[in-house]
Short mmCIF file of C-alpha atoms in Angstrom, two decimals:
data_model
loop_
_atom_site.label_atom_id
_atom_site.label_comp_id
_atom_site.label_asym_id
_atom_site.label_seq_id
_atom_site.Cartn_x
_atom_site.Cartn_y
_atom_site.Cartn_z
CA MET O 1 118.99 140.78 137.02
CA ALA O 2 116.60 137.86 136.70
CA VAL O 3 112.97 138.49 136.55
CA THR O 4 109.99 136.11 137.13
CA TYR O 5 106.51 136.70 135.61
CA LEU O 6 103.31 135.25 136.93
CA ILE O 7 100.59 134.86 134.35
CA ARG O 8 97.06 133.86 135.04
CA PHE O 9 94.88 132.49 132.38
CA SER O 10 91.18 131.85 132.48
CA VAL O 11 90.49 129.54 129.36
CA LYS O 12 86.90 129.65 127.75
CA ALA O 13 84.96 126.34 128.13
CA GLY O 14 85.95 124.13 125.35
CA GLU O 15 89.23 125.80 124.43
CA ARG O 16 91.45 124.02 126.97
CA LYS O 17 93.05 121.60 124.49
CA ARG O 18 93.85 124.38 121.97
CA PHE O 19 95.21 126.61 124.60
CA LEU O 20 97.44 123.90 126.05
CA ASP O 21 98.59 122.71 122.58
CA LEU O 22 99.72 126.32 121.56
CA LEU O 23 101.25 127.08 124.93
CA ASN O 24 103.22 123.76 125.25
CA GLY O 25 104.70 124.61 121.76
CA VAL O 26 105.78 128.10 123.14
CA LEU O 27 107.21 126.61 126.01
CA ASP O 28 109.29 123.98 124.16
CA GLU O 29 110.85 126.69 122.05
CA MET O 30 111.56 128.76 125.08
CA ARG O 31 113.79 126.41 126.70
CA GLY O 32 116.36 126.79 123.81
CA GLU O 33 116.69 130.62 124.44
CA ALA O 34 119.89 131.87 126.06
CA ASN O 35 118.10 134.01 128.71
CA PHE O 36 115.48 131.62 129.57
CA ARG O 37 115.99 130.22 133.26
CA ALA O 38 112.74 128.34 134.33
CA ALA O 39 109.06 127.87 133.57
CA THR O 40 106.49 125.97 135.59
CA LEU O 41 102.70 125.81 134.39
CA TYR O 42 100.12 125.15 137.13
CA VAL O 43 96.37 124.30 136.87
CA ASP O 44 93.78 125.13 139.62
CA PRO O 45 92.53 121.73 140.74
CA ASP O 46 89.04 123.16 141.53
CA HIS O 47 88.88 125.17 138.14
CA THR O 48 90.65 123.22 135.44
CA ASP O 49 90.38 125.99 132.85
CA THR O 50 92.44 128.19 135.19
CA PHE O 51 96.11 128.23 134.82
CA LEU O 52 99.15 129.97 136.36
CA LEU O 53 102.44 130.17 134.45
CA GLN O 54 105.77 131.04 136.21
CA GLU O 55 108.33 132.27 133.86
CA THR O 56 111.89 133.26 134.91
CA TRP O 57 114.21 135.00 132.62
CA ALA O 58 117.69 136.52 132.98
CA ASP O 59 116.71 140.00 131.71
CA HIS O 60 113.26 141.90 131.64
CA GLN O 61 114.50 144.26 128.75
CA ASP O 62 115.29 141.13 126.66
CA VAL O 63 112.00 139.75 127.15
CA LEU O 64 110.28 143.08 126.07
CA ASP O 65 112.55 143.68 123.03
CA VAL O 66 113.32 140.14 121.84
CA GLN O 67 111.50 137.28 123.37
CA LEU O 68 107.87 138.63 122.90
CA HIS O 69 108.56 138.95 119.37
CA ARG O 70 109.96 135.53 118.40
CA PRO O 71 108.14 133.82 115.52
CA TYR O 72 107.35 130.68 117.52
CA ARG O 73 105.03 133.02 119.70
CA ALA O 74 102.97 134.61 116.75
CA ALA O 75 100.20 131.86 116.58
CA TRP O 76 100.05 131.79 120.37
CA HIS O 77 99.70 135.62 120.82
CA GLU O 78 97.09 135.77 117.88
CA ALA O 79 94.87 132.98 119.31
CA LEU O 80 94.83 134.27 122.97
CA PRO O 81 91.84 136.68 122.61
CA ASN O 82 89.69 133.68 121.31
CA LEU O 83 90.84 131.43 123.96
CA LEU O 84 90.49 133.45 127.07
CA GLU O 85 87.46 134.43 129.05
CA ARG O 86 89.42 137.69 129.89
CA PRO O 87 92.66 139.18 129.38
CA ARG O 88 95.66 137.28 131.18
CA GLU O 89 96.85 138.77 134.19
CA ILE O 90 100.60 139.45 134.40
CA SER O 91 102.66 140.45 137.45
CA ILE O 92 106.28 140.92 137.54
CA TRP O 93 108.59 139.60 140.46
CA ARG O 94 112.28 139.72 141.24
CA PRO O 95 113.59 136.50 142.88
CA LEU O 96 115.20 136.80 146.31
CA ARG O 97 115.71 133.13 147.12
CA SER O 98 115.00 129.76 145.56
CA ASP O 99 115.02 126.42 147.20
CA LEU O 100 114.84 122.82 145.77
CA SER O 101 114.77 119.56 147.67
CA ALA O 102 117.62 117.29 147.14
CA SER O 103 115.30 115.06 145.09
CA ALA O 104 114.27 117.79 142.69
CA GLY O 105 117.10 117.26 140.37
CA GLU O 106 114.92 115.64 137.61
CA VAL O 107 112.37 117.73 135.54
CA GLY O 108 109.04 117.18 136.78
CA SER O 109 109.95 115.09 140.01
CA GLY O 110 107.93 115.95 142.98
CA TYR O 111 104.75 116.86 141.18
CA ASP O 112 101.59 114.87 140.23
#
């Protein structure tokens, strides 16, 4: 059964670029994983060093046993303690329903 993770990050002042560079590399690699379903990264418009990442995967156990240990995540995991003001907040959700507008077929459409 699919699982969605909501992960909140509070990035230290001056570390935003490094945080995004490392995270974007991980997100780019994740797209090729068989159990990956979707990810959306949000930024708080009032606090531009606060981010929310929504990741959906086909299987929670695969994330724990395989995905978190992928080599492309090593630099990201190692850097996090130095990039964040406090530990990330992770919550796990099970999707019940998902809706897209008819115009949402293109990646990134509908978002500024």
